[in-house]
Short mmCIF file of C-alpha atoms in Angstrom, two decimals:
data_model
loop_
_atom_site.label_atom_id
_atom_site.label_comp_id
_atom_site.label_asym_id
_atom_site.label_seq_id
_atom_site.Cartn_x
_atom_site.Cartn_y
_atom_site.Cartn_z
CA UNK U 1 0.15 -0.03 0.08
CA UNK U 2 2.71 2.48 0.79
CA UNK U 3 4.48 1.71 -2.38
CA UNK U 4 1.18 2.44 -4.28
CA UNK U 5 0.94 5.72 -2.40
CA UNK U 6 4.61 6.46 -3.32
CA UNK U 7 3.87 5.49 -7.00
CA UNK U 8 1.17 8.07 -7.31
CA UNK U 9 3.45 10.82 -5.80
CA UNK U 10 6.02 9.88 -8.06
CA UNK U 11 3.49 10.13 -11.07
CA UNK U 12 1.78 13.33 -10.01
CA UNK U 13 5.02 15.22 -9.23
CA UNK U 14 6.75 13.59 -12.43
CA UNK U 15 9.53 12.59 -10.17
CA UNK U 16 12.28 10.14 -11.66
CA UNK U 17 13.13 8.09 -8.77
CA UNK U 18 16.11 5.97 -7.93
CA UNK U 19 15.61 3.28 -5.13
CA UNK U 20 18.31 1.80 -3.02
CA UNK U 21 17.85 -1.54 -1.20
CA UNK U 22 18.76 -1.21 2.66
CA UNK U 23 21.10 -3.47 4.60
CA UNK U 24 21.97 -3.56 8.44
CA UNK U 25 24.69 -4.24 10.80
CA UNK U 26 24.56 -8.15 10.47
CA UNK U 27 23.62 -8.53 6.85
CA UNK U 28 20.33 -9.62 6.08
CA UNK U 29 19.22 -11.63 9.31
CA UNK U 30 16.36 -9.48 9.53
CA UNK U 31 13.40 -11.17 7.63
CA UNK U 32 11.30 -8.35 7.41
CA UNK U 33 14.07 -6.31 5.84
CA UNK U 34 14.84 -9.21 3.39
CA UNK U 35 10.91 -9.19 2.47
CA UNK U 36 11.18 -5.25 2.30
CA UNK U 37 13.92 -5.53 -0.07
CA UNK U 38 12.30 -8.18 -2.46
CA UNK U 39 8.82 -6.13 -2.56
CA UNK U 40 10.84 -2.92 -3.69
CA UNK U 41 12.98 -4.73 -6.33
CA UNK U 42 9.54 -6.05 -7.76
CA UNK U 43 7.99 -2.72 -7.18
CA UNK U 44 10.71 -1.19 -9.42
CA UNK U 45 10.71 -3.97 -11.89
CA UNK U 46 7.19 -3.77 -12.59
CA UNK U 47 7.27 0.00 -12.72
CA UNK U 48 10.55 0.38 -14.77
CA UNK U 49 12.44 2.51 -11.69
CA UNK U 50 15.93 2.33 -11.48
CA UNK U 51 17.04 0.61 -8.22
CA UNK U 52 20.54 0.09 -6.71
CA UNK U 53 20.54 -3.21 -4.89
CA UNK U 54 22.87 -2.71 -1.94
CA UNK U 55 21.80 -5.80 -0.22
CA UNK U 56 23.20 -7.62 -3.18
CA UNK U 57 26.62 -5.92 -3.37
CA UNK U 58 29.75 -7.48 -1.69
CA UNK U 59 29.82 -4.98 1.19
CA UNK U 60 32.33 -5.35 4.15
CA UNK U 61 30.84 -3.50 6.88
CA UNK U 62 31.20 -4.27 10.64
CA UNK U 63 29.68 -2.93 13.73
CA UNK U 64 31.84 0.10 13.53
CA UNK U 65 30.17 1.10 10.60
CA UNK U 66 26.93 1.64 12.66
CA UNK U 67 25.52 3.54 15.43
CA UNK U 68 22.69 0.95 16.16
CA UNK U 69 21.23 -1.79 13.75
CA UNK U 70 20.50 0.18 10.88
CA UNK U 71 22.11 3.76 11.15
CA UNK U 72 25.49 3.93 9.91
CA UNK U 73 28.30 6.07 11.01
CA UNK U 74 30.25 8.47 8.86
CA UNK U 75 32.64 5.76 8.36
CA UNK U 76 30.14 3.39 7.10
CA UNK U 77 28.24 6.00 4.93
CA UNK U 78 31.60 6.49 3.13
CA UNK U 79 32.00 2.77 2.36
CA UNK U 80 28.27 2.66 1.28
CA UNK U 81 28.69 5.78 -1.03
CA UNK U 82 31.80 4.02 -2.67
CA UNK U 83 29.85 0.95 -3.29
CA UNK U 84 26.78 2.35 -4.92
CA UNK U 85 28.90 5.22 -6.70
CA UNK U 86 29.27 3.59 -9.90
CA UNK U 87 25.60 2.30 -10.26
CA UNK U 88 24.49 5.85 -9.13
CA UNK U 89 26.80 7.37 -11.90
CA UNK U 90 25.41 4.78 -14.51
CA UNK U 91 22.01 5.55 -13.80
CA UNK U 92 22.32 9.52 -13.63
CA UNK U 93 24.15 9.56 -16.96
#
């Protein structure tokens, strides 16, 4: 339902979205996060939206890269930005 609402906003505001799947400090041991990412991938596929699949990348983050289970430190954010940079650049070009 939330994705349907978001799609309506995207279309009404003529937005070109770029979605990024999410990770947490211990990978994808959180089933709810796994399902959320999978729904997001399907949503993007069906609607032709760009998506960067961070959860499928070979990321090497450890507990020092997170303040808590989901929020990254500056160091963690830098690692993630380096991971997604190439895909983001490709989408923006």
